[in-house]
Coordinates of C-alpha atoms in Angstrom, one line a residue:
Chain A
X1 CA -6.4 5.9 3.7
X2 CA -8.2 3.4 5.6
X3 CA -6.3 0.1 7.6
X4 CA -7.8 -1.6 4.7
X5 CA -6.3 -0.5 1.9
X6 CA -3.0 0.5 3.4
X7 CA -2.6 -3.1 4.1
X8 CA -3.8 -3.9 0.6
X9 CA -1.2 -1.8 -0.9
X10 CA 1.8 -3.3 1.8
X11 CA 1.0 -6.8 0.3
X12 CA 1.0 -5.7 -3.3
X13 CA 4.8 -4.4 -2.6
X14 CA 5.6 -7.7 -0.6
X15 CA 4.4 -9.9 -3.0
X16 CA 6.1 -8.0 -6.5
X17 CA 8.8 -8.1 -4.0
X18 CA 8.9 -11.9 -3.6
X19 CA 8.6 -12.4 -7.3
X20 CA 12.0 -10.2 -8.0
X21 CA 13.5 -12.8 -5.4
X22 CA 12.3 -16.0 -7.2
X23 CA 13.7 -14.3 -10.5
X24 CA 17.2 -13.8 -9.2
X25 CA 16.7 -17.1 -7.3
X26 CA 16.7 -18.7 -10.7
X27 CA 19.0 -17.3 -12.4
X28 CA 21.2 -17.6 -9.5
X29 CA 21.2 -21.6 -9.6
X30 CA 22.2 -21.5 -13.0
X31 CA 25.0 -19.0 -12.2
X32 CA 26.4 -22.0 -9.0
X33 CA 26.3 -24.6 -11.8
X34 CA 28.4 -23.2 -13.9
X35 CA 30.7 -22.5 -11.0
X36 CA 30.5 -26.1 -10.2
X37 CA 32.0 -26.8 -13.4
X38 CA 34.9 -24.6 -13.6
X39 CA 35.6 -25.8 -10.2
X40 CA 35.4 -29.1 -11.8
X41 CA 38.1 -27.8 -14.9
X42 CA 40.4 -26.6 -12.3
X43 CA 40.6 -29.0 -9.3
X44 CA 42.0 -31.7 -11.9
X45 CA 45.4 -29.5 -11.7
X46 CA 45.7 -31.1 -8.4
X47 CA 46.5 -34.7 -10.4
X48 CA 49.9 -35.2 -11.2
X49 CA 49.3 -35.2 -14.6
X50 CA 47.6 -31.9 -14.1
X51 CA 50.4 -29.9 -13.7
X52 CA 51.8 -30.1 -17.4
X53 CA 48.2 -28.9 -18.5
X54 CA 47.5 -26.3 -16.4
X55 CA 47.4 -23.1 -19.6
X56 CA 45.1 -25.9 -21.4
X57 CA 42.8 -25.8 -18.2
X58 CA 43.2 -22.0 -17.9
X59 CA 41.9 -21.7 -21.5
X60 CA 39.2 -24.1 -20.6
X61 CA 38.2 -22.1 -17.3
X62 CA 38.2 -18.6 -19.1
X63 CA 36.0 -20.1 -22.2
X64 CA 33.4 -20.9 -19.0
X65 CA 33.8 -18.1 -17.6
X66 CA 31.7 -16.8 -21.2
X67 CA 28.6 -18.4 -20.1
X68 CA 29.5 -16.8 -16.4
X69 CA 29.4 -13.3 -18.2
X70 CA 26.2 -13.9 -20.4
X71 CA 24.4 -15.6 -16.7
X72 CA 25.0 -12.0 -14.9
X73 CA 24.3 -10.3 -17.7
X74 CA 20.5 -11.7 -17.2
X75 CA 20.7 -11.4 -13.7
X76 CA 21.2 -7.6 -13.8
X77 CA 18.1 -7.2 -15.6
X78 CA 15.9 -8.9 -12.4
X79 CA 16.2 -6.0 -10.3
X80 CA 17.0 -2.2 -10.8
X81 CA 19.9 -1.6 -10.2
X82 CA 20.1 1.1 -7.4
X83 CA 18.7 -1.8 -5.1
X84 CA 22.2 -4.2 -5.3
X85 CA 22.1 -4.2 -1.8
X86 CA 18.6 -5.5 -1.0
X87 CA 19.2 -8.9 -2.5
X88 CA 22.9 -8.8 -2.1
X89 CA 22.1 -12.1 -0.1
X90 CA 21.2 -14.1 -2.8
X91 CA 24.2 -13.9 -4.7
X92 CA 26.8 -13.1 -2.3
X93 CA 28.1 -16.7 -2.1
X94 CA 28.2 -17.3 -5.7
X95 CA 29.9 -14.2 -6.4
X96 CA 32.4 -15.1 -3.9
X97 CA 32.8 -18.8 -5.7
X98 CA 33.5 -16.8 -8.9
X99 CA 35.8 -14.2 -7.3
X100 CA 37.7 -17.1 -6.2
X101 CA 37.7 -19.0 -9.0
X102 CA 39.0 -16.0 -11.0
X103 CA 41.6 -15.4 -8.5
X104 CA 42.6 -19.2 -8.7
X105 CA 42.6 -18.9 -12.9
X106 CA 44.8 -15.6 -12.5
X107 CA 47.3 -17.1 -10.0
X108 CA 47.6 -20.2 -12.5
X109 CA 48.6 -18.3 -15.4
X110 CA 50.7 -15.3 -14.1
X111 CA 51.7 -16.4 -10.3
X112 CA 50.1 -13.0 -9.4
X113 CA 47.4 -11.7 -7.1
X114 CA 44.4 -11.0 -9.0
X115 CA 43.1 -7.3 -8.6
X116 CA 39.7 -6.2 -8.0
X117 CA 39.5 -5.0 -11.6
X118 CA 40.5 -7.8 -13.4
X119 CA 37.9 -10.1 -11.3
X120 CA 35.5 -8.0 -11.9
X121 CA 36.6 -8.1 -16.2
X122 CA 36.5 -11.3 -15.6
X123 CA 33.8 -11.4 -14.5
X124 CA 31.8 -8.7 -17.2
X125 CA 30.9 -6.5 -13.8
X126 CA 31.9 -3.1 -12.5
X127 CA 34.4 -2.4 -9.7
X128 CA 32.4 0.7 -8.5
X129 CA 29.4 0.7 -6.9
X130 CA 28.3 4.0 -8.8
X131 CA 28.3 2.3 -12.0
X132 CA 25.8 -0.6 -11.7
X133 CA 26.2 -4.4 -10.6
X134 CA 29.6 -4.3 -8.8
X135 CA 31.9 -6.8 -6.9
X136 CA 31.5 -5.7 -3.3
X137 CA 35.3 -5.4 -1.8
X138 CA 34.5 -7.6 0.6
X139 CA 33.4 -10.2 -1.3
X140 CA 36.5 -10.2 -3.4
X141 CA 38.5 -10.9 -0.2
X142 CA 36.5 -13.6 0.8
X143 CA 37.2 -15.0 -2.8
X144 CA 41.1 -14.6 -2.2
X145 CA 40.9 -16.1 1.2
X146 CA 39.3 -18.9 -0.7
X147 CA 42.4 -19.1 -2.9
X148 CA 44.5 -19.5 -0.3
X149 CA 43.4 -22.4 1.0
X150 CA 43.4 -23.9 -2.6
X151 CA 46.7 -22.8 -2.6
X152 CA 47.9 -25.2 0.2
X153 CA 46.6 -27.8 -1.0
X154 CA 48.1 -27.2 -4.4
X155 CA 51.8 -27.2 -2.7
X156 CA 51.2 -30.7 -0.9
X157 CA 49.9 -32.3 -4.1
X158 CA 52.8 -30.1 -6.2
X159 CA 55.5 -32.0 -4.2
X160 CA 53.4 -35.2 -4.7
X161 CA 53.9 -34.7 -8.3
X162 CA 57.8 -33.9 -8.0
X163 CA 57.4 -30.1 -8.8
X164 CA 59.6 -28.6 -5.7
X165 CA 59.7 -25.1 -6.5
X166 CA 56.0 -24.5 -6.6
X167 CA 56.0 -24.6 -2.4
X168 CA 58.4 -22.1 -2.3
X169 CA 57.0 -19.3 -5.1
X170 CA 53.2 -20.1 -3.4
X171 CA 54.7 -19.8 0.2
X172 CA 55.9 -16.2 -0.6
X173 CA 52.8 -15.6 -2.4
X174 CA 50.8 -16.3 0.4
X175 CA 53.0 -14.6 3.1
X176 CA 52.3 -11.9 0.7
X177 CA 48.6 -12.2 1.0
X178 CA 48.8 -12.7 5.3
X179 CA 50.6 -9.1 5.5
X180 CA 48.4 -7.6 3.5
X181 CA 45.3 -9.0 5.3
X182 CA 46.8 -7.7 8.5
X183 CA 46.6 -4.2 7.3
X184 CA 42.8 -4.5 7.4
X185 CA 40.5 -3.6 10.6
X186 CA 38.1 -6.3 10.4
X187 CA 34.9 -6.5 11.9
X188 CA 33.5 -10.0 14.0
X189 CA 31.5 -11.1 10.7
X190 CA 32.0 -13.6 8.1
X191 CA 34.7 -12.3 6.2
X192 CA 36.7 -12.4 9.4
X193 CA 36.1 -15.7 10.6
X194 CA 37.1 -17.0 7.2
X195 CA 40.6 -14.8 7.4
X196 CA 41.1 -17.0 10.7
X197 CA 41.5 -19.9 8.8
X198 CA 44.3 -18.0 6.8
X199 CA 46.9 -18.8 9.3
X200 CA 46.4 -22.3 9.2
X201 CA 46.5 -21.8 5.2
X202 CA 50.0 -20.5 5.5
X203 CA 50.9 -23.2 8.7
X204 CA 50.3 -25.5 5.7
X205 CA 52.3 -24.4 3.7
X206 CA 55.3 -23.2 6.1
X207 CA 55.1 -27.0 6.5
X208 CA 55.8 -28.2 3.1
X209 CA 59.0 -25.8 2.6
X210 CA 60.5 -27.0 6.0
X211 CA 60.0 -30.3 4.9
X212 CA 61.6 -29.8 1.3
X213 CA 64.6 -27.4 2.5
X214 CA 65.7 -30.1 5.0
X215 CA 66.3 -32.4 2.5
X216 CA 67.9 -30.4 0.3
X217 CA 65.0 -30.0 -2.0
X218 CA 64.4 -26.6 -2.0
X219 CA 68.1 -25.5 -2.6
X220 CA 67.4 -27.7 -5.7
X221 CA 64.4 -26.3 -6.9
X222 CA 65.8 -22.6 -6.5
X223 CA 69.1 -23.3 -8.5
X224 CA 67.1 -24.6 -11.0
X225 CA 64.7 -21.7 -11.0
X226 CA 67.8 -19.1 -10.4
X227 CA 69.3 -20.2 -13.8
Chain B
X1 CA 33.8 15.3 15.3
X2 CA 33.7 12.7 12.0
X3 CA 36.1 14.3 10.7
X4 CA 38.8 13.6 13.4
X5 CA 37.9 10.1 13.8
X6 CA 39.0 9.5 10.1
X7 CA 42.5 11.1 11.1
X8 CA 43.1 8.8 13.9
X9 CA 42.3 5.9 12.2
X10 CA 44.4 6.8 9.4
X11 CA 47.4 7.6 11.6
X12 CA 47.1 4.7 13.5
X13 CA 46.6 2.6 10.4
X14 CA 50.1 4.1 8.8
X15 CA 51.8 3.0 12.3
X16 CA 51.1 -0.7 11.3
X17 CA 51.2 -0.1 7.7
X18 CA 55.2 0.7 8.7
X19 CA 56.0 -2.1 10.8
X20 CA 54.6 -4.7 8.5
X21 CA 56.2 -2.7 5.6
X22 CA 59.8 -3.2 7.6
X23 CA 59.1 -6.6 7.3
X24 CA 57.7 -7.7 4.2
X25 CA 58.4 -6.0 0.6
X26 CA 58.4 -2.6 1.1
X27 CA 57.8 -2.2 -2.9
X28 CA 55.1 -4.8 -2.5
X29 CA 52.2 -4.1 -5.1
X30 CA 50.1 -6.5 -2.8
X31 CA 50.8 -4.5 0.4
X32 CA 49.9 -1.3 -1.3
X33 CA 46.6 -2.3 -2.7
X34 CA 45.2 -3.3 0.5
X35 CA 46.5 -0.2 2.0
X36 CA 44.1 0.7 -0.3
X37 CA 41.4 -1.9 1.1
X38 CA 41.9 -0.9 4.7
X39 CA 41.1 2.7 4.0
X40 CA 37.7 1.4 1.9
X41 CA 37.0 -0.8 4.7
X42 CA 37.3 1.6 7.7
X43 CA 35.4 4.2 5.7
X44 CA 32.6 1.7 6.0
X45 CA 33.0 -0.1 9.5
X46 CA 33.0 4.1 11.0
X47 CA 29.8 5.1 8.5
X48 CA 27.8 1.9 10.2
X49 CA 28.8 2.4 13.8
X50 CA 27.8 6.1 13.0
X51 CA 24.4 5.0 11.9
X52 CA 24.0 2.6 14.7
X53 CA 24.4 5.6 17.4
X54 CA 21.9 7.8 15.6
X55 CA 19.5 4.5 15.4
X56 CA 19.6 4.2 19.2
X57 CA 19.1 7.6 20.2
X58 CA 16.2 7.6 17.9
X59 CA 14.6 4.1 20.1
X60 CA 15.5 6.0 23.3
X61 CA 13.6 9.1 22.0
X62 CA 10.7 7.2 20.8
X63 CA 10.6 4.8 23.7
X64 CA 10.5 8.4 25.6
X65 CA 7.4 9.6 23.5
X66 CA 5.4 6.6 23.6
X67 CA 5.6 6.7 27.6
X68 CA 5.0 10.0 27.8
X69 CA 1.5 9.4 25.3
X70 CA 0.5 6.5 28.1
X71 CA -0.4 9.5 30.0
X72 CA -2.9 10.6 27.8
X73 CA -5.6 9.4 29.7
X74 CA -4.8 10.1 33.4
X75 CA -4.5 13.7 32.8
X76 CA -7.0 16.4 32.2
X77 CA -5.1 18.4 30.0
X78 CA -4.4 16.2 26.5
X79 CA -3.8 18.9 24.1
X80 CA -0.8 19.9 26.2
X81 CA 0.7 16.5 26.1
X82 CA 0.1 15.9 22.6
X83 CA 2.3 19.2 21.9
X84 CA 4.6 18.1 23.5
X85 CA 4.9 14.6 21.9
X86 CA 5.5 16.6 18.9
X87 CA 8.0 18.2 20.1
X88 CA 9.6 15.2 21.2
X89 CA 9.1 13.7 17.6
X90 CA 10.5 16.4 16.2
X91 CA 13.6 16.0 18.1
X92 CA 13.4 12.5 16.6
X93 CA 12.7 13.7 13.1
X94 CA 16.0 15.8 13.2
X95 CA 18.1 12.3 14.0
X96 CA 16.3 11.0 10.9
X97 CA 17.6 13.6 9.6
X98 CA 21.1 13.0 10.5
X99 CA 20.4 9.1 9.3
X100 CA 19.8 10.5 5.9
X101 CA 22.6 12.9 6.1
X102 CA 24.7 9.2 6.4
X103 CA 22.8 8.1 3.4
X104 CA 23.4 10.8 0.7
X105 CA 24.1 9.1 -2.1
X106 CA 24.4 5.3 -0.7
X107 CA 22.3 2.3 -1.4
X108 CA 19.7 2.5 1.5
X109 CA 19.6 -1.2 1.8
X110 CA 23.7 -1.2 2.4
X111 CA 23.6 -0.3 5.7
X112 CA 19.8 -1.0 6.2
X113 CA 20.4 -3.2 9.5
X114 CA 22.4 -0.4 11.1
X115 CA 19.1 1.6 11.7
X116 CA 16.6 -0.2 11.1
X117 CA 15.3 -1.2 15.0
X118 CA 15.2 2.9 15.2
X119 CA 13.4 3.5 12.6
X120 CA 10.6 0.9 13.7
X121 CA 10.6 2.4 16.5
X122 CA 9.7 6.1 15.2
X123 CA 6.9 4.0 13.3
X124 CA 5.5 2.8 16.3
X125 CA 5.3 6.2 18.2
X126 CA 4.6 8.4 15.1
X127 CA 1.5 5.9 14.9
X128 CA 0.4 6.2 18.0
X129 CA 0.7 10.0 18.5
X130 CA -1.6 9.6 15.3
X131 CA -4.2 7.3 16.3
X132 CA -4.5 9.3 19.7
X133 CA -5.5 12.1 17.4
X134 CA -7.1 11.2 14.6
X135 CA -8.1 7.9 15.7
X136 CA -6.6 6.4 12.3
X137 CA -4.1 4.7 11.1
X138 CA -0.7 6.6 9.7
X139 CA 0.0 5.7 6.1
X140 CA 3.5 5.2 5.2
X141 CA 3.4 8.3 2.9
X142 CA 2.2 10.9 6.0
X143 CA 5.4 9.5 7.4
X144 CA 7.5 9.4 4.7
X145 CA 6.9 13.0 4.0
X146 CA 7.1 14.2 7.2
X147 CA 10.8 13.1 6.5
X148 CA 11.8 15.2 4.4
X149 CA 15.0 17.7 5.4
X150 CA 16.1 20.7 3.5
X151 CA 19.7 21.1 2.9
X152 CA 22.1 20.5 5.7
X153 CA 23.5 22.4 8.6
X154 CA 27.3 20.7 7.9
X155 CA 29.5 23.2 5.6
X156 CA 29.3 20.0 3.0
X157 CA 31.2 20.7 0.2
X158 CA 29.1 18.6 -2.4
X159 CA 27.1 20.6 -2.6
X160 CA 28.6 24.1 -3.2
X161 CA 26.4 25.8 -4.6
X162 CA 24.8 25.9 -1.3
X163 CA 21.3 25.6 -2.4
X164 CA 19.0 23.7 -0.1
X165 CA 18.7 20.4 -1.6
X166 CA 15.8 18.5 -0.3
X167 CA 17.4 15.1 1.7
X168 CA 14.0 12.6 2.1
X169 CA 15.0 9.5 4.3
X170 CA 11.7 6.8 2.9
X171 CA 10.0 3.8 5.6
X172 CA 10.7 1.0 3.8
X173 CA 7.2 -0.8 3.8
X174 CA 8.8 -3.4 6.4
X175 CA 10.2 -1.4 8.4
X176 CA 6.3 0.3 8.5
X177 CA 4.7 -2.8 8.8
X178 CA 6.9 -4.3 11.9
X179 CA 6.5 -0.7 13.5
X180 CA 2.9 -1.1 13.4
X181 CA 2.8 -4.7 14.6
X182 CA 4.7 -3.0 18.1
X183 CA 1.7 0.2 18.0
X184 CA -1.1 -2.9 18.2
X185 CA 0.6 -3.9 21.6
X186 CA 0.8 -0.3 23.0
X187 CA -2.7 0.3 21.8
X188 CA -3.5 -2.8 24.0
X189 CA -2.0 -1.1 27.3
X190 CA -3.8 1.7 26.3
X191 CA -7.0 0.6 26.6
X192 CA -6.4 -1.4 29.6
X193 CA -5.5 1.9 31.5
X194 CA -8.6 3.9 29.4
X195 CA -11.1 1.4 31.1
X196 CA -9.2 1.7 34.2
X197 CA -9.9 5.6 34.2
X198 CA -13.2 4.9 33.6
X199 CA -13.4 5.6 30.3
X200 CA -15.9 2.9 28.2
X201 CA -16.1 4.2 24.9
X202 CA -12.4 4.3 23.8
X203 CA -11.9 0.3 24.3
X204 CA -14.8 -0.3 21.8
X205 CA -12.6 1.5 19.4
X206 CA -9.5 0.0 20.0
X207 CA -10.4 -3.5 19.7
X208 CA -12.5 -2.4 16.9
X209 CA -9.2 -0.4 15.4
X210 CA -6.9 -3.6 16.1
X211 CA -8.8 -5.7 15.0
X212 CA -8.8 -4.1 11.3
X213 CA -5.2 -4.4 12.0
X214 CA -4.9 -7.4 13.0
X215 CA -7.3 -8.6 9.9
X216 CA -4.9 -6.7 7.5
X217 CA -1.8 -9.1 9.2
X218 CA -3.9 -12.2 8.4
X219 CA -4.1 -10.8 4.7
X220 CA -0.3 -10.7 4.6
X221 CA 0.1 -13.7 6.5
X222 CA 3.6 -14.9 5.2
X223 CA 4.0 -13.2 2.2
X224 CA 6.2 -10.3 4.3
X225 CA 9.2 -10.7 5.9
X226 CA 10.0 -13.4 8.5
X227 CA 10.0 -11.3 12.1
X228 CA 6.2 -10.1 10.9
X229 CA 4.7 -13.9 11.7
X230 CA 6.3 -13.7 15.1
X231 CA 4.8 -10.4 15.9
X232 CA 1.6 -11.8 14.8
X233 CA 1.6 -14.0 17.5
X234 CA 1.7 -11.2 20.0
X235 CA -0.8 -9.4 18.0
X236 CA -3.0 -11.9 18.8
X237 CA -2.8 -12.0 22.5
X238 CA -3.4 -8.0 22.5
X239 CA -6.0 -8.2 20.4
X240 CA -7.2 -11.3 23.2
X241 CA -6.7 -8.7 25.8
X242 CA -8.4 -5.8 24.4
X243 CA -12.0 -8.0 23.2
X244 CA -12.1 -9.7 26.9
X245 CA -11.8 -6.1 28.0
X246 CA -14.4 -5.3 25.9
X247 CA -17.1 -8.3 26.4
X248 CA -16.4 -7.5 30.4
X249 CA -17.5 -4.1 30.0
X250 CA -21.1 -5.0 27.8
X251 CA -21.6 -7.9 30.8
X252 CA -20.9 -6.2 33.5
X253 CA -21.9 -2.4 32.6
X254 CA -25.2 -3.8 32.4
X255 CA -25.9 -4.6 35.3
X256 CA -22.9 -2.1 37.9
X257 CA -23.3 1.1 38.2
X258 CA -20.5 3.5 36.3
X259 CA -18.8 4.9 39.0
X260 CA -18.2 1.4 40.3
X261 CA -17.3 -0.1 36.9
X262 CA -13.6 1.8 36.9
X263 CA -12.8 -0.2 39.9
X264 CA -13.5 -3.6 38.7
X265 CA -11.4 -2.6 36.0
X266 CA -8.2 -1.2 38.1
X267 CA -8.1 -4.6 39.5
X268 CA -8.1 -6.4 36.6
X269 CA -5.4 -4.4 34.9
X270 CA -3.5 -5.2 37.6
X271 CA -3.7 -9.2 36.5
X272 CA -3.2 -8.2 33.1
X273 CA -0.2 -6.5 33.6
X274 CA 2.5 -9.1 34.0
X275 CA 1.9 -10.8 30.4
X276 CA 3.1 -7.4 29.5
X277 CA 6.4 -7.4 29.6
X278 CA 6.4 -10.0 26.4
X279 CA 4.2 -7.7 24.5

């Protein structure tokens, strides 16, 4: 084969290659708007009025999460699928925003952690890697970690709104969360560096109980929830 | 040896899986499933780490074979030195081998970074021992099937049938492309020491060589990935060297004698050779 035509036949593989890139590029956008807007659904529990409507936003969320399911549906059919990891890049951060944001709809309704299984239901994707597009484990934690910090803000603007026991049932949640982080051996990359913000989530919200149980507002809010 | 790695890390792993336990819900569902994670996690971190040591080795090796080819033209003997290139290749091949080993059954692309400055580097000296020889350029198949491994030494039990399965480890094209990119500057020190040894025919082909290489870099242009335009760069300034080489010899072989021509030469590879280092 001469230098010729080797190199003739390198830039017929780079190019096909940057056309499978512009595909999932595409469908990829369409994928972060529809993010944006169940973001959009959700943040409004943060209003005090928000707080009484929070099934009727989960509804609302889970219906979006529909177009979510269709949008990687199409995306799975840009690239074969033994190459996930080649242009894991290009939807690693959206796939985190979803993991999240199922996470966050799961911990609305049912107060509970969200596994990798149900994300990935959620989702319409596969949990291992064997079986086709999957939700790479490490993505899914970054996508908790993401919760968490949702989470502290959700007990300031929960007291705002008068709902005192929320602080206490998210600060066990999240002290939950912390131990089970420190179980894993991370590695200096991104996923760690976004755990180090976790402490500062559950400084947060360490915060918000102190200030509640010294005024007697916790003891309150966990008589009422005891009966 | 792999296998007691995982054993450590799993003991030490239950030691704080315990004292976090005594402290938190022991029953916790959370705590349990990222017991879960850890394991999944370290499985991964080791298998990476793993491949990173084999990539090295497999630079140092390479790094080894390409000095040892520099030789080529001060010694009398090249057929002996090309032998034993291969051997040293070969010793390369089996760590490829051992890369692939890694690789049964994962996505390639997963763990692509952990090996991927070794592999360009086996490209750039499997090259060269090439052009040396056959005065051509390697295609990514020659070297993709001269990585192909039959079965494996390890008592694996996946497969326990214990037929040789045939293990093929594949170049990806960029890896190929960036490995040639570094053979263009060793090609360049090659010629500089070939006309320094007195030998006038082989620059003629090398600049003719690189620059067919260099042509097929200007057809890709940015098309490839983003560390190929920065090689180009260098490219260029070999392929400077090599022609000025080149254009000294037609002037000046005109009108010096041979014998006197290597010593114009040995001084001017001499001013050539502090650029080198960026090549």
């Amino acid at each position: 084969m001469s230098v010729t035509e080797m190199f003739s036949y390198l830039q017929g593989f780079l190019s096909a290659d940057q056309d499978v890139r512009e595909d999932i590029r595409k469908v990829v956008q369409t994928l972060e708007q529809t993010a944006r807007e169940i973001l959009t659904v959700l943040q409004s529990v943060h209003q005090p009025s928000g707080f009484k409507e929070i099934p009727g936003k989960c509804a609302k969320a889970r219906e979006l999460f529909c177009t979510v399911r269709t949008q990687i549906a199409q995306l799975k059919t840009k690239f074969p699928v033994e190459q996930y990891y080649r242009f894991h890049e290009h939807w690693r951060f959206v796939l985190q925003r979803l993991a999240f944001l199922s996470a966050f709809v799961v911990y609305l309704e049912s107060e509970s952690l969200v596994t990798r299984g149900e994300v990935a239901q959620i989702l319409g994707i596969e949990v291992v890697q064997d079986r086709g597009f999957h939700l790479d484990l490490e993505d899914y934690l970054a996508g908790v970690l993401i919760m968490a910090s949702e989470l502290s803000r959700l007990a300031v603007n929960s007291v705002t709104a008068g709902d005192y026991s929320r602080p206490i049932r998210i600060s066990n949640f999240i002290n939950e969360l912390d131990s089970g982080f420190r179980l894993l051996n991370l590695k200096n990359d991104p996923l760690r560096k976004r755990y180090d913000g976790l402490k500062y989530d559950v400084k947060k919200i360490e915060e918000v109980v102190y200030d509640l149980s010294i005024r007697g507002l916790a003891k309150e809010a966990e008589s009422v929830s005891d009966k | 040896m792999k296998k007691r790695g995982g054993e450590e890390c799993q003991q030490k792993s239950a030691n704080v899986g315990q004292d976090l336990e005594a402290r938190a819900n022991p029953a916790s569902a959370v705590l349990s499933v990222f017991k879960v994670f850890q394991q999944e996690l370290d499985i991964k971190h080791d298998k990476y780490e793993r491949l990173v040591k084999i990539s090295r080795d497999v630079t140092i090796e390479s790094k080894r074979t390409i000095f040892l080819l520099h030789r080529v033209t001060s010694v009398p003997d090249a057929e002996a030195l090309l032998s034993e290139a291969d051997t040293k290749l070969e010793a390369v091949r089996q760590k490829i081998g051992q890369i692939a080993e890694e690789l049964r059954g994962e996505d390639i692309y997963q763990f692509h970074r952990a090996f991927t400055p070794g592999i360009q580097e086996f490209v750039e000296a499997a090259s060269f021992l090439h052009y040396i020889r056959h005065r051509s350029l390697i295609s990514l198949e020659e070297i993709n099937a001269r990585l192909v491994f039959v079965g494996s030494k390890e008592l694996d039990n996946k497969d326990s049938a214990g037929s040789p399965e045939a293990l093929t480890f594949q170049v990806t094209p960029s890896d190929y492309l960036l490995g040639v990119a570094d053979l263009t500057g060793e090609l360049m020190r090659l010629c500089i020491s070939s006309v320094g040894n007195g030998d006038i025919d082989t620059p003629f082909q090398l600049s003719q060589f690189l620059r067919q290489i260099h042509d097929g870099f200007s057809y890709i242009g940015n098309t490839g990935p983003y560390e190929v335009s920065k090689k180009l760069h260098t490219l260029r300034q070999s392929l400077g060297k090599v022609e000025d080489a080149c254009y000294t010899l037609r002037v000046r072989g005109s009108e010096i004698p041979k014998h006197m021509l290597a010593d114009v030469f040995s001084s001017r590879s001499a001013l050539v050779d502090p650029d080198e280092g960026s090549a």
